[in-house]
XYZ file of C-alpha atoms in Angstrom:
396
model
C 2.194 25.155 -10.650
C 4.391 23.250 -13.096
C 3.153 20.761 -15.592
C 3.377 17.597 -14.616
C 4.460 14.861 -17.260
C 4.159 11.155 -16.096
C 5.855 8.497 -18.183
C 4.815 5.142 -17.630
C 7.500 2.612 -18.212
C 11.278 2.870 -18.933
C 12.070 0.672 -21.925
C 13.258 1.664 -25.216
C 10.144 4.022 -25.866
C 9.790 5.403 -22.342
C 13.332 6.037 -21.574
C 14.096 7.866 -24.771
C 10.929 9.904 -24.562
C 11.646 10.974 -21.013
C 15.114 12.226 -22.274
C 13.731 14.011 -25.207
C 11.129 15.878 -23.001
C 13.980 16.960 -20.398
C 16.055 18.052 -23.286
C 13.516 20.528 -24.590
C 11.073 21.633 -22.023
C 12.237 24.212 -19.449
C 12.414 22.713 -15.627
C 10.973 25.977 -14.428
C 7.563 25.184 -16.387
C 7.757 21.193 -16.201
C 7.925 18.320 -13.659
C 8.856 14.922 -15.474
C 8.365 11.665 -13.604
C 9.249 7.756 -15.013
C 7.525 5.348 -13.449
C 9.302 1.877 -13.845
C 9.053 -1.292 -11.762
C 12.735 -2.345 -12.009
C 15.691 -0.108 -11.174
C 17.718 -1.056 -14.357
C 17.197 -0.241 -18.163
C 16.780 -3.560 -19.354
C 17.915 -4.104 -23.095
C 15.070 -6.414 -24.318
C 16.522 -7.211 -27.332
C 19.337 -8.704 -25.612
C 17.667 -10.910 -23.070
C 18.099 -14.579 -25.143
C 21.770 -13.435 -24.574
C 21.240 -13.142 -20.819
C 19.154 -16.168 -20.730
C 21.785 -18.833 -22.383
C 24.330 -17.500 -20.083
C 26.286 -14.347 -21.405
C 26.957 -11.694 -18.909
C 25.262 -8.395 -19.520
C 25.808 -5.332 -17.713
C 22.586 -3.164 -17.448
C 22.652 0.467 -16.666
C 21.085 1.625 -13.458
C 18.309 4.149 -14.176
C 19.183 6.132 -11.315
C 22.462 7.054 -13.075
C 20.938 7.362 -16.371
C 18.546 10.191 -15.356
C 20.999 11.610 -12.919
C 21.324 15.593 -13.535
C 18.576 15.581 -16.025
C 15.762 16.697 -13.842
C 13.755 13.544 -14.672
C 12.214 12.104 -11.513
C 12.451 8.304 -11.021
C 9.915 6.632 -9.233
C 10.561 2.993 -8.668
C 6.841 1.133 -8.727
C 4.686 -1.029 -10.307
C 1.616 0.611 -12.457
C -1.481 -0.989 -10.979
C -4.073 1.127 -12.689
C -4.685 4.495 -14.524
C -7.590 6.783 -13.787
C -7.772 9.180 -17.085
C -10.842 10.692 -15.537
C -8.961 12.000 -12.657
C -5.679 12.010 -14.277
C -4.265 9.736 -11.794
C -1.853 6.653 -11.897
C -1.927 3.905 -9.215
C 1.011 2.373 -8.170
C 2.748 -0.013 -5.723
C 6.111 -0.456 -4.737
C 8.480 -1.155 -1.834
C 7.117 2.123 -0.005
C 3.484 0.594 -0.324
C 0.527 1.899 -2.723
C 0.191 5.369 -3.642
C -1.029 7.531 -6.620
C 0.753 10.112 -8.869
C -0.992 13.130 -10.362
C -0.468 14.068 -13.968
C -1.527 16.669 -16.381
C 0.288 15.048 -19.443
C 0.641 10.942 -19.437
C 2.874 9.143 -21.836
C 1.957 5.277 -21.673
C 4.943 3.202 -22.633
C 4.588 0.242 -20.540
C 5.351 -2.257 -23.459
C 4.222 -5.936 -23.798
C 4.902 -9.403 -22.505
C 4.780 -12.832 -23.724
C 1.275 -13.661 -25.327
C 0.252 -17.346 -24.333
C -2.825 -17.249 -26.666
C -4.649 -19.569 -24.147
C -2.628 -22.565 -24.876
C -2.683 -25.311 -22.112
C 0.749 -25.591 -20.294
C 2.290 -22.490 -21.629
C 1.967 -20.629 -18.094
C 3.043 -23.333 -16.202
C 5.773 -25.144 -17.717
C 7.267 -22.688 -20.652
C 9.832 -20.131 -20.203
C 10.442 -17.023 -22.262
C 12.764 -13.881 -22.981
C 10.277 -10.948 -22.974
C 11.211 -9.615 -19.413
C 13.911 -9.794 -17.058
C 12.721 -11.898 -14.414
C 11.690 -14.443 -16.843
C 15.142 -14.220 -18.866
C 16.975 -14.919 -15.349
C 14.319 -17.911 -14.359
C 15.530 -19.342 -17.910
C 19.022 -18.943 -17.595
C 19.012 -20.663 -14.184
C 16.943 -23.612 -15.716
C 19.446 -23.642 -18.893
C 22.432 -23.800 -16.593
C 21.150 -26.759 -14.613
C 20.625 -28.542 -18.376
C 23.374 -31.239 -19.274
C 24.656 -32.374 -22.300
C 22.166 -33.793 -24.603
C 19.005 -31.720 -23.015
C 16.280 -30.758 -25.488
C 15.296 -27.016 -25.989
C 12.105 -26.175 -28.184
C 11.670 -22.645 -29.312
C 8.057 -22.135 -30.351
C 7.445 -19.185 -32.655
C 9.218 -18.547 -35.958
C 9.089 -14.566 -35.577
C 12.267 -12.299 -34.982
C 12.421 -13.379 -31.163
C 12.087 -17.258 -31.957
C 14.751 -17.292 -34.704
C 17.361 -15.289 -32.350
C 16.920 -17.152 -29.534
C 17.038 -20.496 -31.354
C 20.295 -19.502 -33.094
C 21.790 -18.084 -30.094
C 21.180 -21.094 -27.890
C 22.340 -23.333 -30.523
C 25.744 -21.335 -30.992
C 26.444 -20.892 -27.200
C 25.385 -24.205 -25.897
C 26.263 -26.680 -28.645
C 25.877 -29.487 -26.255
C 22.260 -29.123 -26.428
C 19.623 -30.465 -28.929
C 17.765 -27.130 -30.097
C 14.600 -27.335 -32.247
C 12.166 -24.536 -33.276
C 8.449 -25.210 -34.362
C 7.012 -22.977 -36.866
C 3.210 -22.321 -37.576
C 4.563 -21.701 -41.282
C 7.597 -22.005 -43.465
C 10.330 -20.733 -41.620
C 11.417 -17.285 -42.688
C 8.576 -17.156 -45.069
C 8.579 -13.263 -45.098
C 12.001 -13.022 -46.406
C 13.354 -12.835 -49.669
C 14.350 -16.007 -51.300
C 18.033 -15.456 -50.887
C 17.762 -14.059 -47.763
C 15.516 -17.088 -46.561
C 18.411 -19.382 -47.787
C 20.789 -17.600 -45.737
C 18.852 -18.359 -42.808
C 18.167 -22.056 -43.434
C 21.723 -22.488 -44.100
C 22.628 -20.973 -40.537
C 19.992 -23.346 -38.946
C 21.787 -26.240 -40.678
C 25.250 -25.089 -39.687
C 24.066 -24.549 -35.899
C 22.483 -28.277 -36.020
C 18.753 -26.964 -35.476
C 15.933 -28.937 -35.958
C 13.047 -27.023 -37.618
C 9.377 -28.322 -37.408
C 7.498 -26.214 -39.998
C 3.658 -26.109 -40.295
C 3.769 -27.382 -36.593
C 1.337 -25.558 -34.381
C 1.971 -26.100 -30.552
C -1.378 -26.760 -28.741
C 0.046 -27.804 -25.375
C 2.972 -27.785 -23.546
C 3.911 -30.309 -20.721
C 7.063 -30.508 -18.574
C 8.913 -32.292 -20.773
C 7.437 -32.246 -24.164
C 5.114 -30.114 -26.539
C 1.986 -31.509 -28.253
C 1.321 -30.221 -32.026
C -1.831 -29.864 -33.436
C -1.752 -33.381 -35.192
C -0.978 -34.942 -31.786
C 2.874 -35.230 -32.713
C 4.956 -34.925 -29.478
C 8.024 -33.052 -29.561
C 10.533 -33.626 -26.635
C 11.396 -30.605 -24.722
C 13.338 -30.544 -21.439
C 12.852 -26.630 -21.831
C 9.973 -24.954 -23.975
C 10.810 -21.187 -24.656
C 7.273 -19.715 -25.663
C 8.057 -16.774 -28.319
C 4.805 -16.835 -30.272
C 3.872 -13.360 -30.115
C 3.465 -10.613 -27.582
C 0.529 -9.292 -25.474
C -0.003 -5.905 -23.702
C -1.268 -5.403 -20.142
C -4.995 -5.142 -19.669
C -4.414 -1.938 -17.551
C -5.199 0.345 -20.467
C -8.583 -1.307 -21.426
C -9.415 -1.682 -17.471
C -8.742 2.327 -17.288
C -11.710 3.108 -19.815
C -9.135 4.328 -22.643
C -10.332 3.390 -26.171
C -8.219 0.243 -26.840
C -8.118 -2.019 -30.074
C -8.786 -5.923 -29.916
C -5.282 -6.230 -28.914
C -5.701 -3.990 -25.999
C -3.449 -1.457 -27.408
C -4.355 2.109 -26.845
C -5.866 3.527 -29.983
C -3.944 6.766 -31.206
C -4.066 9.497 -33.739
C -1.261 10.306 -36.077
C 0.451 12.336 -33.221
C 0.070 9.214 -30.631
C -2.437 10.961 -28.540
C -5.290 8.932 -27.327
C -8.474 9.115 -29.489
C -10.553 9.187 -26.324
C -8.265 11.105 -23.786
C -6.398 13.942 -25.320
C -4.193 14.324 -22.048
C -2.958 10.741 -22.503
C -0.326 9.739 -25.302
C 1.319 6.329 -26.069
C 4.388 5.189 -27.385
C 5.848 1.581 -28.143
C 4.199 -1.782 -28.088
C 1.300 -0.633 -26.039
C 0.269 1.946 -29.093
C -1.992 0.960 -31.692
C -0.650 3.367 -34.440
C -1.160 3.331 -37.899
C 1.588 3.490 -40.255
C 2.150 5.401 -43.324
C 1.089 2.106 -45.264
C -2.339 2.108 -43.788
C -1.529 -0.897 -41.369
C -0.870 -1.086 -37.429
C 2.774 -0.842 -36.888
C 4.267 -4.175 -35.668
C 5.453 -4.308 -31.893
C 9.149 -3.608 -32.273
C 12.105 -1.725 -31.060
C 11.945 0.131 -34.485
C 8.380 1.019 -33.844
C 8.986 2.031 -30.183
C 11.443 4.567 -31.681
C 9.075 6.420 -34.374
C 6.277 6.176 -31.988
C 8.127 7.846 -28.981
C 9.628 10.653 -31.168
C 6.281 11.369 -32.343
C 4.671 11.550 -29.192
C 7.598 13.537 -27.807
C 7.273 16.176 -30.556
C 3.567 16.305 -30.087
C 3.596 16.925 -26.257
C 6.232 19.668 -26.753
C 4.527 21.179 -29.492
C 1.194 21.617 -27.827
C 2.447 22.420 -24.692
C 4.736 25.442 -25.794
C 1.804 26.526 -28.634
C 3.676 25.163 -31.560
C 2.654 23.386 -34.597
C 2.830 19.553 -34.308
C 5.239 17.986 -36.561
C 4.540 14.864 -38.402
C 7.458 11.877 -37.864
C 7.793 9.123 -40.156
C 6.036 6.046 -39.305
C 7.754 3.493 -41.434
C 8.761 0.043 -41.128
C 11.993 -0.326 -42.793
C 13.020 -3.813 -42.351
C 14.211 -6.719 -40.166
C 17.746 -7.140 -38.683
C 17.984 -10.659 -37.301
C 20.834 -11.972 -35.121
C 21.846 -15.371 -35.935
C 24.182 -15.831 -32.934
C 27.263 -13.393 -32.468
C 28.990 -13.867 -35.858
C 25.829 -13.956 -38.451
C 22.581 -11.965 -39.159
C 20.474 -11.247 -41.677
C 19.494 -7.528 -42.584
C 15.888 -7.472 -44.893
C 14.669 -4.183 -46.298
C 11.098 -4.098 -46.892
C 8.743 -1.574 -49.293
C 6.064 0.180 -48.310
C 3.596 -2.545 -48.292
C 5.916 -4.536 -45.849
C 7.202 -6.772 -48.809
C 10.697 -7.952 -48.513
C 12.795 -6.128 -51.352
C 15.039 -8.586 -53.116
C 18.322 -7.134 -51.836
C 19.540 -8.397 -48.431
C 22.868 -8.214 -46.087
C 23.782 -11.414 -44.364
C 26.986 -12.773 -42.653
C 29.639 -11.205 -40.546
C 28.901 -7.646 -41.762
C 25.345 -7.934 -40.944
C 26.348 -9.061 -37.450
C 28.386 -6.339 -37.084
C 25.868 -3.740 -38.243
C 23.200 -5.299 -35.684
C 25.796 -4.853 -33.017
C 26.006 -1.377 -33.735
C 22.497 -0.794 -33.626
C 22.537 -2.393 -30.098
C 25.341 -0.337 -28.929
C 23.781 2.703 -30.254
C 20.453 2.206 -28.774
C 22.296 1.650 -25.250
C 24.521 4.532 -25.395
C 21.427 6.710 -26.550
C 19.658 5.389 -23.248
C 22.591 6.040 -21.167
C 22.994 9.426 -22.442
C 19.094 10.646 -22.465
C 20.036 14.541 -22.917
C 22.874 14.409 -25.049
C 23.091 17.520 -27.116
C 20.704 19.316 -24.584
C 19.611 22.934 -26.031
C 21.274 25.986 -23.716
C 17.917 27.469 -24.160
C 14.854 25.250 -23.588
C 11.322 25.895 -24.375
C 8.794 27.464 -22.166
C 5.190 26.577 -21.844
C 2.773 28.422 -23.535
C 0.140 30.641 -21.242
C -2.592 28.344 -22.459
C -1.042 24.988 -23.781
C -3.115 23.446 -26.381
C -4.688 20.193 -24.616
C -7.393 19.422 -27.111
C -7.163 20.889 -30.534
C -4.812 19.107 -33.208
C -2.337 21.237 -35.351
C -0.464 18.812 -37.466
C 2.201 20.194 -39.750
C 1.944 18.937 -43.336
């Protein structure tokens, strides 16, 4: 019987992982299935562009995995039973179960409401395709002088506010930041960021925590009312409670607690990658939810799965966070490197050069997804007679 590998989620982490597994493992021994709720690969890093009205072409996952041997199962995951090694799903064909021998959990994250009243009812977000399309429709109907408030001073909030202001100069765009805008950046990069906000006419409400959202305004912690025909919530991410409900060991965030090889510390047949993995980086801190972390954790997870199944030594992949690359519309960006303690280095890159670099990163990620088995070895690795399912052999 073939070894059944099931990958949950076909985002940046899951799609890359499925391709790597298909590249390196022999189809004579393994069966790889990817479960995803929608038929397209969604470039999450570009959803703010989609929301403001730009036309983006998403790749069909059926085309992405065509000829790779990877099976695509379009369904929504409703539960995981790690004791029985099954995944419960629901889709157009009804409810069902998928059995696995090895599970790679890469379901990503969604917007975190933080229990703020009115966010679920009245706010919009750009963390998923359906929510971005809902926001796109709302913004398309917003006339000249309409007010948009972006809540959150993180990467998503900054990119969303600048993209909206550049694409729709007829709108009045504001951003509410709990602290200082770009506080984590180096002084020169922070100055560049502020100049971009000034150039685009974005109003910044610093040291402003939003504690309620209403249909036409947001209420700050001090009682100040901020007008907003549209409130875009980008104040952090949260993972789906499926992992916690399944009995897998999770952190307070709901992320799956993994060891250095991305293996669940409670269930050795389960691996996690991307936003849903509580992975400790080389600096001793949890990796942030980001596309960069999705890349390193999926490479480590797939390397560990392949090594253990083929009886090889498990290699270690670097788990470092190298920096922030922030788009400021289509013609400007900031690229800020950080040190091992995630402190910004004095050097930064800004302007059109940084924007071209960011565009290259996005195009490279998209190309990699579209060619998941590029450079496929002619000789694929066969499984060991007794794959390592419990022991840990990590290379120094």
